[in-house]
Amino acid sequence: MRKEQHRGTLPFPLKQYGKTALGAPLLYAPCKQKCTLLAIAGIHGEEPETTFLLSRIFRYFAEPLQNVAFILCANPDGVMLGTRGNSNGVDLNRNFPTANWNPKITLSKASLESKRITELLPGKTPASEVETKSLIKLIRKLQPAEILSIHSPLACVESPMITPLTHFLTEISETPYKKDIGYPTPGSLGTWCGENSIHCVTWELSRLAPEILAQKFAKKVAVYFSKTV
Ligand SMILES: [Zn+2]
């Protein structure tokens, strides 16, 4: 691990695991040995600070980690368009093939203060979206024991059980642990992971500017990742 982040460019090239609906590459940073942790940001295009933070974490390393792989942005089209969903308007985090996948529109909040009235499309069928399909294929290939899925801005750490990672994240972010996010999320990555014996930790960042998030968390998370085996 470096003392300082490498600024400006990534320290080593990423690998491609697919293409978005608009033709952008889907990229990941593999690890050297068995993947025990896969860190994912930017599955919601309206949460670009998650990509900013994970990229800052990633750039503490000069070479691939032993056991941690990264997806800096799982929804590049959504980030480019500034939309929660992908270019088809589908919320990828409602598009996973789970037992509770639901073809009906689900509702979300446009901001913390809003009512839950924003309509989210789950896709025409489970895993209808190329970004979802590619991500599932990559997860099956890497077979991580744990996935860290970074979101914002609900300020909590949600996962079905407490692990060293959830404990670490609640400590550094000073936000509560939740066993359940408190509203239905049919077809979510977390639910899909549960059904596929992968422990998924959803880190909902606080509503803070990207630079503040990086100052608060990037180095601490990088140190944690450097010790993850
Ligand atoms: Zn989100």
Tab-separated table of C-alpha atoms and ligand atoms in Angstrom:
chain	number	residue	atom	x	y	z
A	1	MET	CA	0.000	0.000	0.000
A	2	ARG	CA	1.250	3.494	-0.823
A	3	LYS	CA	1.363	6.369	1.648
A	4	GLU	CA	-0.514	8.595	-0.797
A	5	GLN	CA	-3.140	7.867	-3.411
A	6	HIS	CA	-1.952	7.814	-6.985
A	7	ARG	CA	-3.705	10.868	-8.403
A	8	GLY	CA	-4.868	11.375	-11.969
A	9	THR	CA	-4.643	7.884	-13.396
A	10	LEU	CA	-5.312	4.361	-12.220
A	11	PRO	CA	-2.217	2.477	-11.031
A	12	PHE	CA	-2.763	-0.518	-13.332
A	13	PRO	CA	-5.183	-1.423	-16.145
A	14	LEU	CA	-8.634	-2.818	-15.355
A	15	LYS	CA	-10.127	-5.862	-17.056
A	16	GLN	CA	-13.359	-5.855	-19.012
A	17	TYR	CA	-16.255	-8.083	-17.925
A	18	GLY	CA	-18.890	-6.902	-20.352
A	19	LYS	CA	-20.444	-3.939	-22.127
A	20	THR	CA	-23.284	-1.631	-21.109
A	21	ALA	CA	-26.454	-1.162	-23.159
A	22	LEU	CA	-24.879	1.981	-24.647
A	23	GLY	CA	-21.617	0.168	-25.413
A	24	ALA	CA	-19.390	1.398	-22.576
A	25	PRO	CA	-16.949	-1.155	-21.145
A	26	LEU	CA	-17.802	-2.752	-17.793
A	27	LEU	CA	-14.518	-2.899	-15.912
A	28	TYR	CA	-13.115	-4.581	-12.817
A	29	ALA	CA	-9.816	-4.895	-11.012
A	30	PRO	CA	-9.063	-8.563	-10.346
A	31	CYS	CA	-7.039	-9.813	-7.391
A	32	LYS	CA	-3.976	-12.045	-7.473
A	33	GLN	CA	-5.362	-15.020	-5.586
A	34	LYS	CA	-8.762	-16.247	-4.481
A	35	CYS	CA	-11.280	-13.393	-4.281
A	36	THR	CA	-12.647	-13.234	-0.743
A	37	LEU	CA	-14.108	-9.729	-1.062
A	38	LEU	CA	-15.562	-7.928	-4.082
A	39	ALA	CA	-16.140	-4.190	-3.586
A	40	ILE	CA	-18.745	-2.637	-5.898
A	41	ALA	CA	-19.681	1.022	-6.396
A	42	GLY	CA	-21.862	2.962	-8.793
A	43	ILE	CA	-24.701	0.490	-9.322
A	44	HIS	CA	-27.012	3.487	-8.929
A	45	GLY	CA	-26.070	6.246	-11.363
A	46	GLU	CA	-27.274	8.938	-8.977
A	47	GLU	CA	-24.639	7.917	-6.436
A	48	PRO	CA	-21.401	8.875	-8.242
A	49	GLU	CA	-19.715	9.650	-4.909
A	50	THR	CA	-19.544	5.875	-4.333
A	51	THR	CA	-17.353	5.508	-7.458
A	52	PHE	CA	-15.283	8.532	-6.420
A	53	LEU	CA	-14.643	7.007	-2.985
A	54	LEU	CA	-13.898	3.475	-4.210
A	55	SER	CA	-11.500	4.838	-6.852
A	56	ARG	CA	-9.654	6.810	-4.147
A	57	ILE	CA	-9.430	3.633	-2.049
A	58	PHE	CA	-8.234	1.622	-5.056
A	59	ARG	CA	-5.495	4.137	-5.860
A	60	TYR	CA	-3.699	3.436	-2.597
A	61	PHE	CA	-2.463	0.249	-4.248
A	62	ALA	CA	0.283	-0.025	-6.866
A	63	GLU	CA	-0.696	-3.539	-7.923
A	64	PRO	CA	-3.679	-5.900	-7.609
A	65	LEU	CA	-4.493	-6.961	-4.055
A	66	GLN	CA	-4.151	-10.583	-3.002
A	67	ASN	CA	-7.819	-11.196	-2.183
A	68	VAL	CA	-9.898	-8.069	-2.891
A	69	ALA	CA	-11.380	-7.277	-6.314
A	70	PHE	CA	-13.007	-3.967	-7.307
A	71	ILE	CA	-15.781	-2.773	-9.583
A	72	LEU	CA	-15.490	0.995	-9.528
A	73	CYS	CA	-18.716	1.518	-11.447
A	74	ALA	CA	-21.334	-1.175	-12.104
A	75	ASN	CA	-23.637	1.200	-14.003
A	76	PRO	CA	-21.487	3.490	-16.187
A	77	ASP	CA	-24.430	4.525	-18.399
A	78	GLY	CA	-26.452	5.610	-15.350
A	79	VAL	CA	-23.523	7.629	-13.974
A	80	MET	CA	-23.004	9.250	-17.376
A	81	LEU	CA	-26.717	10.113	-17.613
A	82	GLY	CA	-27.071	11.023	-13.940
A	83	THR	CA	-29.952	8.564	-13.547
A	84	ARG	CA	-30.484	5.971	-10.832
A	85	GLY	CA	-31.217	3.286	-13.419
A	86	ASN	CA	-29.332	2.283	-16.546
A	87	SER	CA	-30.001	3.727	-20.005
A	88	ASN	CA	-33.243	1.686	-20.194
A	89	GLY	CA	-34.410	3.282	-16.950
A	90	VAL	CA	-34.102	-0.026	-15.099
A	91	ASP	CA	-32.903	0.015	-11.494
A	92	LEU	CA	-30.189	-2.653	-11.653
A	93	ASN	CA	-30.564	-3.206	-7.927
A	94	ARG	CA	-34.132	-4.448	-8.588
A	95	ASN	CA	-33.217	-6.523	-11.640
A	96	PHE	CA	-31.493	-9.540	-10.049
A	97	PRO	CA	-33.076	-12.986	-10.496
A	98	THR	CA	-34.326	-13.552	-6.941
A	99	ALA	CA	-37.314	-15.485	-5.626
A	100	ASN	CA	-38.983	-12.159	-4.759
A	101	TRP	CA	-38.252	-10.417	-8.111
A	102	ASN	CA	-41.360	-8.490	-8.955
A	103	PRO	CA	-42.410	-7.161	-12.394
A	104	LYS	CA	-44.292	-4.303	-10.727
A	105	ILE	CA	-42.792	-0.863	-10.370
A	106	THR	CA	-41.200	-0.337	-6.941
A	107	LEU	CA	-41.063	2.997	-5.205
A	108	SER	CA	-38.111	4.991	-3.943
A	109	LYS	CA	-37.349	8.416	-2.521
A	110	ALA	CA	-35.801	11.066	-4.774
A	111	SER	CA	-34.071	12.531	-1.692
A	112	LEU	CA	-33.940	11.816	2.045
A	113	GLU	CA	-36.793	14.267	2.680
A	114	SER	CA	-38.996	13.071	-0.216
A	115	LYS	CA	-41.946	10.743	-0.019
A	116	ARG	CA	-41.433	7.241	-1.401
A	117	ILE	CA	-43.129	8.022	-4.736
A	118	THR	CA	-40.318	7.776	-7.312
A	119	GLU	CA	-41.080	4.860	-9.614
A	120	LEU	CA	-38.324	2.336	-10.309
A	121	LEU	CA	-38.483	-0.165	-13.150
A	122	PRO	CA	-37.336	-3.705	-12.258
A	123	GLY	CA	-36.819	-4.670	-15.932
A	124	LYS	CA	-39.018	-6.758	-18.202
A	125	THR	CA	-37.696	-10.029	-16.781
A	126	PRO	CA	-35.209	-10.951	-14.022
A	127	ALA	CA	-31.669	-10.106	-15.203
A	128	SER	CA	-33.102	-8.519	-18.355
A	129	GLU	CA	-30.318	-5.922	-18.348
A	130	VAL	CA	-26.884	-6.584	-19.810
A	131	GLU	CA	-25.212	-4.850	-16.837
A	132	THR	CA	-26.961	-7.255	-14.413
A	133	LYS	CA	-26.186	-10.330	-16.543
A	134	SER	CA	-22.503	-9.376	-16.836
A	135	LEU	CA	-22.208	-8.688	-13.110
A	136	ILE	CA	-23.747	-12.058	-12.210
A	137	LYS	CA	-21.359	-13.811	-14.600
A	138	LEU	CA	-18.372	-12.051	-13.028
A	139	ILE	CA	-19.501	-12.834	-9.466
A	140	ARG	CA	-19.930	-16.504	-10.427
A	141	LYS	CA	-16.397	-16.489	-11.864
A	142	LEU	CA	-14.770	-14.749	-8.879
A	143	GLN	CA	-16.845	-16.575	-6.225
A	144	PRO	CA	-16.284	-14.006	-3.459
A	145	ALA	CA	-17.314	-14.994	0.066
A	146	GLU	CA	-18.379	-11.409	0.738
A	147	ILE	CA	-19.513	-8.461	-1.383
A	148	LEU	CA	-19.318	-4.848	-0.308
A	149	SER	CA	-21.944	-2.843	-2.198
A	150	ILE	CA	-21.513	0.906	-1.709
A	151	HIS	CA	-24.549	3.197	-1.902
A	152	SER	CA	-25.647	6.573	-0.572
A	153	PRO	CA	-27.036	8.540	1.288
A	154	LEU	CA	-28.950	6.548	3.939
A	155	ALA	CA	-26.079	6.521	6.461
A	156	CYS	CA	-26.133	2.926	7.698
A	157	VAL	CA	-24.460	-0.452	7.247
A	158	GLU	CA	-26.911	-3.168	6.278
A	159	SER	CA	-26.222	-6.894	6.102
A	160	PRO	CA	-27.884	-10.107	7.261
A	161	MET	CA	-25.224	-10.709	9.917
A	162	ILE	CA	-22.397	-8.879	11.633
A	163	THR	CA	-18.968	-9.712	10.241
A	164	PRO	CA	-15.578	-8.026	10.770
A	165	LEU	CA	-16.354	-5.880	7.687
A	166	THR	CA	-19.732	-4.647	8.994
A	167	HIS	CA	-18.179	-3.986	12.389
A	168	PHE	CA	-15.327	-2.018	10.791
A	169	LEU	CA	-17.665	0.054	8.617
A	170	THR	CA	-20.050	0.984	11.442
A	171	GLU	CA	-17.033	2.043	13.534
A	172	ILE	CA	-15.406	4.287	10.923
A	173	SER	CA	-18.632	5.782	9.569
A	174	GLU	CA	-20.299	6.174	12.997
A	175	THR	CA	-23.554	4.990	11.456
A	176	PRO	CA	-25.840	2.206	12.702
A	177	TYR	CA	-25.834	-1.457	11.719
A	178	LYS	CA	-29.157	-2.657	10.300
A	179	LYS	CA	-30.140	-6.252	9.696
A	180	ASP	CA	-32.685	-5.037	7.180
A	181	ILE	CA	-32.952	-1.756	5.270
A	182	GLY	CA	-36.597	-1.405	6.358
A	183	TYR	CA	-38.428	-1.389	3.030
A	184	PRO	CA	-38.933	-3.994	0.289
A	185	THR	CA	-36.094	-4.376	-2.229
A	186	PRO	CA	-37.231	-7.223	-4.524
A	187	GLY	CA	-34.583	-8.264	-7.029
A	188	SER	CA	-31.746	-6.533	-5.189
A	189	LEU	CA	-28.112	-7.613	-5.347
A	190	GLY	CA	-28.228	-8.197	-1.574
A	191	THR	CA	-31.169	-10.592	-1.858
A	192	TRP	CA	-29.544	-12.403	-4.784
A	193	CYS	CA	-26.325	-12.785	-2.769
A	194	GLY	CA	-28.292	-14.243	0.151
A	195	GLU	CA	-29.834	-16.812	-2.172
A	196	ASN	CA	-26.379	-17.681	-3.538
A	197	SER	CA	-24.576	-18.043	-0.196
A	198	ILE	CA	-22.599	-14.809	-0.524
A	199	HIS	CA	-22.574	-12.386	2.394
A	200	CYS	CA	-23.504	-8.933	1.063
A	201	VAL	CA	-22.778	-5.792	3.060
A	202	THR	CA	-24.538	-2.656	1.851
A	203	TRP	CA	-22.639	0.421	2.978
A	204	GLU	CA	-24.962	3.411	2.691
A	205	LEU	CA	-22.716	6.461	2.903
A	206	SER	CA	-23.822	9.629	4.660
A	207	ARG	CA	-24.941	12.588	2.554
A	208	LEU	CA	-21.548	14.224	2.238
A	209	ALA	CA	-19.502	15.747	-0.575
A	210	PRO	CA	-17.243	13.264	-2.391
A	211	GLU	CA	-14.046	14.934	-1.195
A	212	ILE	CA	-15.221	14.723	2.428
A	213	LEU	CA	-16.079	11.025	2.017
A	214	ALA	CA	-12.612	10.386	0.591
A	215	GLN	CA	-10.909	12.320	3.422
A	216	LYS	CA	-12.887	10.457	6.061
A	217	PHE	CA	-12.777	6.925	4.705
A	218	ALA	CA	-10.411	6.247	1.766
A	219	LYS	CA	-7.215	5.542	3.688
A	220	LYS	CA	-8.942	3.613	6.501
A	221	VAL	CA	-10.744	1.328	4.038
A	222	ALA	CA	-7.558	0.869	1.998
A	223	VAL	CA	-5.716	-0.272	5.155
A	224	TYR	CA	-8.565	-2.684	5.921
A	225	PHE	CA	-8.507	-4.071	2.360
A	226	SER	CA	-4.704	-4.462	2.470
A	227	LYS	CA	-5.162	-6.815	5.452
A	228	THR	CA	-8.134	-8.695	4.006
A	229	VAL	CA	-7.309	-12.335	3.285
B	1	ZN	ZN	-28.221	3.106	-4.088
